[in-house]
Structure formats: C-alpha cells, structure tokens
Short mmCIF file of C-alpha atoms in Angstrom, two decimals:
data_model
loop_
_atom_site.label_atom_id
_atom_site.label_comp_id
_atom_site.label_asym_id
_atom_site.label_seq_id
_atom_site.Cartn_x
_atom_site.Cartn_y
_atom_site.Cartn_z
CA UNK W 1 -1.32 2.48 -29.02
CA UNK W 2 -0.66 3.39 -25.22
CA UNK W 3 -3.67 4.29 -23.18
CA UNK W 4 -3.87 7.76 -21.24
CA UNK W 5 -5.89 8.13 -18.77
CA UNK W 6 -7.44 11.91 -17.53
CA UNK W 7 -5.94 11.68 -14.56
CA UNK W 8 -2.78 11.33 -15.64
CA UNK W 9 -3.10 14.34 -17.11
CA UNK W 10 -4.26 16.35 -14.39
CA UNK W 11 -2.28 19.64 -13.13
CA UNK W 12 -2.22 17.64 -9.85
CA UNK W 13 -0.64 14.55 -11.13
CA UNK W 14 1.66 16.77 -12.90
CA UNK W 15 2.93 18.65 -10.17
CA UNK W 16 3.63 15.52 -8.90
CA UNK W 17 6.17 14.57 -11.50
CA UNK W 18 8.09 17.95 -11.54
CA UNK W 19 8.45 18.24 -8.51
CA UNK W 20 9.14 14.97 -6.47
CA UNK W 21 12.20 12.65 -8.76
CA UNK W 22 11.85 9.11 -9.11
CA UNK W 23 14.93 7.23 -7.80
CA UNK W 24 16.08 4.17 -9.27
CA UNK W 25 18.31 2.26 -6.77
CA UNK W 26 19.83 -1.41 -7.96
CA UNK W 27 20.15 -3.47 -4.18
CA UNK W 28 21.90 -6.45 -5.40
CA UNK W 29 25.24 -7.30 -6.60
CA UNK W 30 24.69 -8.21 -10.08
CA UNK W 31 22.51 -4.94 -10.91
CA UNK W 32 19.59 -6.47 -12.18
CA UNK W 33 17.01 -5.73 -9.26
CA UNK W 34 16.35 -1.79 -9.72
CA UNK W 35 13.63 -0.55 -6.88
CA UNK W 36 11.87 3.02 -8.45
CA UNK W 37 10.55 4.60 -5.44
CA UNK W 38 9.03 8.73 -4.92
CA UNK W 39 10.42 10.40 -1.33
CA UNK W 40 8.87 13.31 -0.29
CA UNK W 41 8.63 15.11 3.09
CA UNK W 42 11.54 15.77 5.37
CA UNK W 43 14.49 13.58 5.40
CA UNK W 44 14.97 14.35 8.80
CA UNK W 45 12.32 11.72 9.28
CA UNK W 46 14.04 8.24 10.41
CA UNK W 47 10.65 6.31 10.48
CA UNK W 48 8.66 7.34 7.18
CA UNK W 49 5.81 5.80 5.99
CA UNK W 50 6.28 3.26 2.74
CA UNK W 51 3.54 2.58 0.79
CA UNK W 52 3.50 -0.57 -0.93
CA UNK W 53 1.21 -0.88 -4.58
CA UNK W 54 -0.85 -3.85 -5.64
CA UNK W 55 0.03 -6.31 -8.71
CA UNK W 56 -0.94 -4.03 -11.07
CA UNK W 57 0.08 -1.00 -9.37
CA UNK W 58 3.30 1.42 -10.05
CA UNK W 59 4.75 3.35 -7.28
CA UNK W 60 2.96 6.65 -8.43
CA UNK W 61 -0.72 5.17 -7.78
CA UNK W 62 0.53 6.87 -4.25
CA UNK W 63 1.12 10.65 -5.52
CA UNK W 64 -2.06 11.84 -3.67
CA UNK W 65 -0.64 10.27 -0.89
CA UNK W 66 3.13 11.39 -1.08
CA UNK W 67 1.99 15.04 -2.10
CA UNK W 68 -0.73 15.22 0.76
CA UNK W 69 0.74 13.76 3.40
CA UNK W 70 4.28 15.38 3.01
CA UNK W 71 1.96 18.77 3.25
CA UNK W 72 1.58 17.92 6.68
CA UNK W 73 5.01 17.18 7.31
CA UNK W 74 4.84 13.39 7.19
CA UNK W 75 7.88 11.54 4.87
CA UNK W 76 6.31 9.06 2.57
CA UNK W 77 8.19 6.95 0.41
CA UNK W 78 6.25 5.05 -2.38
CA UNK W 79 8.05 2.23 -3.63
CA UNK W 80 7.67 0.16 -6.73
CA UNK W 81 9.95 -3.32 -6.30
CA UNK W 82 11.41 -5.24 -9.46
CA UNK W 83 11.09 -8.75 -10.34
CA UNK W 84 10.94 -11.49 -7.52
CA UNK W 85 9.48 -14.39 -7.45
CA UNK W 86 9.09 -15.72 -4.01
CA UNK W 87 8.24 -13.78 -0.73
CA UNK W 88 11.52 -14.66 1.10
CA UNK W 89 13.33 -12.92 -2.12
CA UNK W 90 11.07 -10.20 -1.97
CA UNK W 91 11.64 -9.21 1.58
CA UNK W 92 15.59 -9.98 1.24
CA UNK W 93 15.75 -7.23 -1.47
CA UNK W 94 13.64 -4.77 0.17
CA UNK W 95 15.93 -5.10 3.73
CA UNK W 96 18.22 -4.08 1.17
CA UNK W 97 16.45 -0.91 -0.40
CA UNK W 98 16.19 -0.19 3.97
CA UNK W 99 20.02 -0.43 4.62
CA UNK W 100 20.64 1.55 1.34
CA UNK W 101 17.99 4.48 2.67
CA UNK W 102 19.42 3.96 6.51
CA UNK W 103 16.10 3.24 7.87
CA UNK W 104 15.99 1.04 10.83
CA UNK W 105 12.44 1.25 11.15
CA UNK W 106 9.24 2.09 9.21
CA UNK W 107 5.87 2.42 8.78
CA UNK W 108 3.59 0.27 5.77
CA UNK W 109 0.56 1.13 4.29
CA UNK W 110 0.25 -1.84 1.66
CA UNK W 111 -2.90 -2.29 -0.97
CA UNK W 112 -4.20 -5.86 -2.00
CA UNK W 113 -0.65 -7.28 -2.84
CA UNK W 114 1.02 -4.65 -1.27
CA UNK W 115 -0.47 -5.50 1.89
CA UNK W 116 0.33 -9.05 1.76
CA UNK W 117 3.55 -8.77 1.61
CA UNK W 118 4.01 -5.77 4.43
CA UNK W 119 2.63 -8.54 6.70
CA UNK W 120 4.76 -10.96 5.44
CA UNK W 121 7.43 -8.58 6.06
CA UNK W 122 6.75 -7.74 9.41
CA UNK W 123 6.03 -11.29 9.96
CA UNK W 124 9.53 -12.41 8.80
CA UNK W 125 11.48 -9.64 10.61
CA UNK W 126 9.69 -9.62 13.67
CA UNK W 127 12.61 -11.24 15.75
CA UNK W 128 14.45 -8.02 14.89
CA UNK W 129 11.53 -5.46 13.94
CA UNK W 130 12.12 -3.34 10.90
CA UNK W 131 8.31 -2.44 11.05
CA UNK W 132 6.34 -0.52 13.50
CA UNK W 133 2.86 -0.22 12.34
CA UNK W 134 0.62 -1.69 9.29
CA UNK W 135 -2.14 0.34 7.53
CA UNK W 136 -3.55 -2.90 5.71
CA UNK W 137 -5.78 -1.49 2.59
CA UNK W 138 -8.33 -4.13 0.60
CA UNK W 139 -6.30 -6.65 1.46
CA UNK W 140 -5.44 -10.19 2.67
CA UNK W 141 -3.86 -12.66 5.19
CA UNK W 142 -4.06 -15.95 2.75
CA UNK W 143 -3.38 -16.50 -0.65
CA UNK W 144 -5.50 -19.54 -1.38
CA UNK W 145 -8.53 -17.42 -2.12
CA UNK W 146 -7.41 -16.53 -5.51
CA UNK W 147 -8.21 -18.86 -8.34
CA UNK W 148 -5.44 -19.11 -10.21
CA UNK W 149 -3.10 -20.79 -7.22
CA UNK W 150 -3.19 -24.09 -9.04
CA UNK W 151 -1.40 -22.64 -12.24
CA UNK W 152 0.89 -19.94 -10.61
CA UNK W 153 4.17 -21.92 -11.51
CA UNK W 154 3.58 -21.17 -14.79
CA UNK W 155 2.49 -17.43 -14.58
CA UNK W 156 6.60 -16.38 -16.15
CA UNK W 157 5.63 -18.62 -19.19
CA UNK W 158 2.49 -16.52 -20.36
CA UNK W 159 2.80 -13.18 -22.94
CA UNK W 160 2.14 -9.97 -21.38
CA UNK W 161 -1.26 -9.94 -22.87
CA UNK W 162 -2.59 -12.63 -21.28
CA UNK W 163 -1.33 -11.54 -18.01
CA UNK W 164 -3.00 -7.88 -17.98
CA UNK W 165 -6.21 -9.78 -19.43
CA UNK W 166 -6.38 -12.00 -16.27
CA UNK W 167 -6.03 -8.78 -13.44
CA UNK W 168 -8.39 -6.36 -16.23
CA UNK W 169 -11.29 -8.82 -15.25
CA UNK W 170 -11.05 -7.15 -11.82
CA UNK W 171 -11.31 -3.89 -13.21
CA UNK W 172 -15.28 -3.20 -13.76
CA UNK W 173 -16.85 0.08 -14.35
CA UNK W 174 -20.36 -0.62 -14.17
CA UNK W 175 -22.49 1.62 -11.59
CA UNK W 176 -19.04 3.47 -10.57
CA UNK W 177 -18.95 7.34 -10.03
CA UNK W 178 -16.89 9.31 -11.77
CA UNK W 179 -13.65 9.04 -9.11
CA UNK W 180 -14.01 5.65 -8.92
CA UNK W 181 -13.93 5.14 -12.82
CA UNK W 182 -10.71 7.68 -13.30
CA UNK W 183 -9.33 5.45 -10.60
CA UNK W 184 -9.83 2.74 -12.63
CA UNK W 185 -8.51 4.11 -15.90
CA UNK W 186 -5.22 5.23 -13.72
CA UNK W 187 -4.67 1.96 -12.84
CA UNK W 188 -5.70 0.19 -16.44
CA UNK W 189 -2.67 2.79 -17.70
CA UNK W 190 -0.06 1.38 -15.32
CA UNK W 191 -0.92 -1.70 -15.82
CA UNK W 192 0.21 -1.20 -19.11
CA UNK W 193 3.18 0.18 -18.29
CA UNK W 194 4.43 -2.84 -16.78
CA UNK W 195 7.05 -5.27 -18.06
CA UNK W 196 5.86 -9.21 -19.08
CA UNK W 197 8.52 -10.31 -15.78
CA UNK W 198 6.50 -7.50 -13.24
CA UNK W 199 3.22 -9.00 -13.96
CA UNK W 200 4.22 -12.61 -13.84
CA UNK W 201 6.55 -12.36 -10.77
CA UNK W 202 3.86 -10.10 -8.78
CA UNK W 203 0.87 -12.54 -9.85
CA UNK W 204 3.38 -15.54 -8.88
CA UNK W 205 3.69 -13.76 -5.27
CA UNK W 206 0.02 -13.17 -5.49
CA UNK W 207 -1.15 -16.82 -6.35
CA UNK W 208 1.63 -18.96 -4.66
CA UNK W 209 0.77 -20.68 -1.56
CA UNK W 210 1.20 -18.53 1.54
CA UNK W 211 -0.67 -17.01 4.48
CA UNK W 212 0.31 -14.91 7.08
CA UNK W 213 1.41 -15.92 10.78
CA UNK W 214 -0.72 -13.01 12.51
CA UNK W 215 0.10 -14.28 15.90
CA UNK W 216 3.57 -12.88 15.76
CA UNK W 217 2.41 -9.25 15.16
CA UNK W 218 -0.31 -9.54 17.90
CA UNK W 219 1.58 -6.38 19.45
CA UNK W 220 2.04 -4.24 16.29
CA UNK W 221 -0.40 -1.19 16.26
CA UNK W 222 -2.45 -2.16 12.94
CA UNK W 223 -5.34 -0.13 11.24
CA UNK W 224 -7.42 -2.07 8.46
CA UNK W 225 -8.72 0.07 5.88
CA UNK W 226 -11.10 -1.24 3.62
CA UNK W 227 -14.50 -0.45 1.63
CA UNK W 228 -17.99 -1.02 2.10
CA UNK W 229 -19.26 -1.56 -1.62
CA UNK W 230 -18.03 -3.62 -3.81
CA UNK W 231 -14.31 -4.52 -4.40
CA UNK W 232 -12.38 -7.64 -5.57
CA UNK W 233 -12.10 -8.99 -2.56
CA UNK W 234 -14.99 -10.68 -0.38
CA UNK W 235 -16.93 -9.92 2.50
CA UNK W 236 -15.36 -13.32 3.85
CA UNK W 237 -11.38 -12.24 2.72
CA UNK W 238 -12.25 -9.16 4.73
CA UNK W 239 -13.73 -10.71 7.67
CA UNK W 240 -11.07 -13.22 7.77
CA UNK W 241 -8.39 -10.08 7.87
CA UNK W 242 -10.94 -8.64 11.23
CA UNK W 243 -10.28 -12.42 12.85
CA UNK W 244 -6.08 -12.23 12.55
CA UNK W 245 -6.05 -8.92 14.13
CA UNK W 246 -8.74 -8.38 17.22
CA UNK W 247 -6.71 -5.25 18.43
CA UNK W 248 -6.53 -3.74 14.96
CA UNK W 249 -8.37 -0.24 14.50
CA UNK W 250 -10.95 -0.54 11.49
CA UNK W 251 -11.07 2.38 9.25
CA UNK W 252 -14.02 2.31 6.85
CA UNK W 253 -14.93 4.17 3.74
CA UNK W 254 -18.47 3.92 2.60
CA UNK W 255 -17.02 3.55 -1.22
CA UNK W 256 -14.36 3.94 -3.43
CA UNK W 257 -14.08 0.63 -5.24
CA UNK W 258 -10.59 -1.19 -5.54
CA UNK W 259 -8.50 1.91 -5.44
CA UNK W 260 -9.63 4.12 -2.41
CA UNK W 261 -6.42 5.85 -1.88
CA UNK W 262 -7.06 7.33 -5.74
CA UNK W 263 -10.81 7.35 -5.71
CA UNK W 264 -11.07 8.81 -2.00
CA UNK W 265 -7.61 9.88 -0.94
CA UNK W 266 -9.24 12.79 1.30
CA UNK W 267 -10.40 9.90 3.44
CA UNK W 268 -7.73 7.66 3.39
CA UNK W 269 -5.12 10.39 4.19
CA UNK W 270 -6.94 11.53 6.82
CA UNK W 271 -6.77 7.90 8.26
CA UNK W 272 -3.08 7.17 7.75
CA UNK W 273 -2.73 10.54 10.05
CA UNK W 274 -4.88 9.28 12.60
CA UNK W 275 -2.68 6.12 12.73
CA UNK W 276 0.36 8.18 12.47
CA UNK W 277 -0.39 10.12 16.00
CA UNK W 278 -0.15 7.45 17.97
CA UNK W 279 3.52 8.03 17.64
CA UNK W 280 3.66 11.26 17.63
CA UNK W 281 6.14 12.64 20.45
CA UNK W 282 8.36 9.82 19.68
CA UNK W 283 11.67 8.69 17.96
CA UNK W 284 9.26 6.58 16.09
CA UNK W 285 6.97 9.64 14.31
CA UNK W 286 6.86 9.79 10.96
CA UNK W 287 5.97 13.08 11.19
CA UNK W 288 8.40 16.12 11.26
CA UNK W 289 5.91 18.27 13.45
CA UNK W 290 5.33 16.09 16.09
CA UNK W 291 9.26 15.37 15.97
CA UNK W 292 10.17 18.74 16.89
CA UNK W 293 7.11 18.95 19.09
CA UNK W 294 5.70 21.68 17.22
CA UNK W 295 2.71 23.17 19.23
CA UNK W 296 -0.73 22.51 18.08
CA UNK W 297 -3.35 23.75 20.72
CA UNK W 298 -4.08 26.66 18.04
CA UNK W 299 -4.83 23.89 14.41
CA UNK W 300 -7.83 24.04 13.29
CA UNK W 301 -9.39 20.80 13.35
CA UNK W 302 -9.51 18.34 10.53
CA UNK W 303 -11.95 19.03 7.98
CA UNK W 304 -14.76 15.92 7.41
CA UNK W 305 -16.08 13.07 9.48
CA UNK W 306 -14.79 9.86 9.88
CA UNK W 307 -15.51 6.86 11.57
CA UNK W 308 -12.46 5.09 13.41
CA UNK W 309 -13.22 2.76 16.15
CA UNK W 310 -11.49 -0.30 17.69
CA UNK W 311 -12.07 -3.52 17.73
CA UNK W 312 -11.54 -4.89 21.03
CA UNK W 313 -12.70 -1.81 23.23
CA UNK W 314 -15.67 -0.67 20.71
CA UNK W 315 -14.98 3.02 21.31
CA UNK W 316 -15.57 5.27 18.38
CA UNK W 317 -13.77 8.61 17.51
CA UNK W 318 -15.00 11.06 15.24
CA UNK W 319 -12.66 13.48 13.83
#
C-alpha cells in the first residue's frame, strides 16, 4: 500500500499540481533518458534559477519554491534527472536538457546530492560557464564521507527495498516539530515513488569516489545554506564546505532538519532572493522585475529577520 503524506494533500501542494504541468523531455538519441522538470515564472527569463533535489528527492520537493518565488517574478525550474550513473554522464545529459530549454546560463540551488553535482557542474563547465551562481543547501564538496563508498559498484544489483531502507535510516523523527516531521513524511512518499534504477544510479553518484575542484569556481558568487540542529550531515562535512569557499555568503537557519526548503521555505526563499539581487539590473537576473527595471523605492520591506553575512569581510545584513 502507497504511503500519503498530509502534505501532499494540502490545498497548497495542490494548487501546485493544477496549475504548473510537469514536462517530460527525452535529451538523448535513443529516448531512454526522460528529465521531468516544473517551470514557472516568466519565460522571458534567460537565466532562471534550477533547483536540483537530493537522492531521494523528486522534482516537486521544490513546489514551495517554484510557487513562491515565481510570485515575485523569479523563473524557477525544478528538475528531476533520470538514470545516470557517473557524474560526467550526468552533466552531459543535463547540457542537453540546457540546449533543449535555450538557456545559456543559469542559476543552481542544489540539496545534499543536488548540490554535489551543481558544483560538479559548474566545476566541469567552467572553461565555458553555463553557471552563474550556486545556492549550496546541506550539502557537500567530497563524497568519501558516506559509508557505503566501498560497496557503491554494486548499488544497481540491490531490490528497491533495500535501497529506500539504506537512505530511510536518515530519516528520524524523534524531537522534530511538526514542519519538520511533514517534511519528512513528504520526502518518505517520494522516496517511494521512485524507480529501483533512480535510487541505485543517484546512490551510485552519491557514494562513488569524487570531490569537488573548488579552486576553479573561486570567482562564482556562492551562498551556503545550511542548518544549525541536527541534519545528516556533520558539523565537519559542513565546515569542510566553509573551507572550499572563503568568499561564499553563509545563510543560516536555526532549524529545519534535512529538508529546510519544505520545513522552512519562508526562510530559505527569502535567501535565494537575497542571492538573486546581486544580479539584479543585469542580463544575468533571474528575475523579471529587476529585468525590466521595475521601480521599487515604494516595496514594502521583506517581512522577518534573517541573518546573512560574509565570510571574508564579516559584515552582517539584516533584512
């Protein structure tokens, strides 16, 4: 029996689904590599932000995020890729899903996995940039801190079961609040959702030996978003992320567990606009406003507080 979770079933989530299609577009020859992705917001937009999920993530774990943020006028694509099994594959197919959409350049905002690989990308294409900025979200430069790196060769020979048994250990409720846990239960209901070749090709990526060359994206504007209690990855994995990029911008959330951008995605859309208007006034916005210059002296100003300082100069901004 298939799990459903509440928020699945919230008039939120729902609104989501009638109202912004899922496109299914095959980028190789043979038609057997489908990408599902959401777009919402103005295709005007040339630069959009793409947000990338984590293993056991489906591209909908971003509907706050492509229903909030295309409010404001931002494009957001969230994109869900299919089966590959090594990170040069993965970043061939998804130059491909680019060229299909015509976008030269783009944002990433990538979670756990997700993030990995937006480096990676970046890293990879950085002799003829595809990305401009990285929102990097509870995630990590180096894939040797995971525990199953020794057995990920054989990750496409386990059942599904075992698979979604292995990333559920990650998945604990205990002393959660009640965002957090539906956050949780989202998640547990993709994961289920997921094909026996999605899991083991995404936990191959995951596990496989790889790090990321941070030196060659020393000049990319980068914000690192990540949690202060606890979360599957360490204090260390984190810290380690702080070292590979001094001039990154930290943006920190006091909670919200593995999933922030569903447990807290007040917060973490407020961040990704603070990132975004650094471009803004540019060819390179993602936003439609700022594209058309779109006067703002009369906004109100953001609702909340948040913390958002840099690294290297210390300064702090409160918005």
């Amino acid at each position: 029996m298939s799990f459903v979770s509440d928020l699945s079933q919230t008039s939120e989530y729902l609104s989501f689904r009638s109202s912004i299609p899922l496109r299914k577009i095959v980028v190789d020859c043979d038609g057997s590599k489908t990408w599902r992705i959401y777009d919402s917001g103005p295709k005007s937009v040339s630069c959009p932000v793409i947000c990338l999920p984590p293993v056991s993530g489906t591209a909908d774990v971003f509907f706050r995020q492509v229903m909030g943020l295309a409010a404001r006028g931002v494009r957001v694509i969230a994109a869900e890729s299919p089966a590959y099994w090594n990170i040069k594959e993965w970043c061939d197919g998804f130059k491909r899903l680019l060229d299909y959409l015509e976008l030269d350049k783009v944002h990433l905002f990538g979670a756990s996995l997700g993030g990995f690989i937006a480096q990676k990308f970046a890293e990879l294409t950085h002799n003829c940039p595809r990305v401009i900025s990285l929102v990097l979200c509870n995630t990590f430069t180096d894939t040797s801190i995971f525990e199953y790196k020794d057995s990920s060769a054989l990750f496409w020979l386990l059942p599904s079961v075992m698979l979604k048994r292995m990333l559920m250990a990650n998945f604990t409720t205990e002393k959660n609040d009640k965002r957090i846990k539906e956050s949780i239960e989202f998640m547990t209901e993709r994961l289920e959702s997921l094909t026996q070749a999605d899991l083991a090709s995404r936990l191959t990526l995951n596990c496989s030996t790889g790090y990321v060359q941070a030196n060659r994206l020393s000049n990319m504007p980068v914000t690192i978003m990540d949690v202060w209690d606890d979360s599957a990855l360490s204090s260390h994995v984190r810290e380690d992320l702080h070292k590979c990029y001094p001039h990154a911008k930290l943006a920190h959330l006091k909670n919200g567990g593995n999933f922030p951008y569903l447990s807290r995605s007040d917060e973490v859309n407020l961040h990704l606009l603070i990132h975004l208007r650094q471009f803004d006034g540019t060819e390179l916005s993602a936003s439609y406003v700022s594209l058309h210059k779109m006067p703002s002296s009369n906004n109100q100003p953001e609702q909340g507080t948040v913390s958002y300082f840099n690294q290297r100069d210390k300064f702090v901004e409160i918005s």
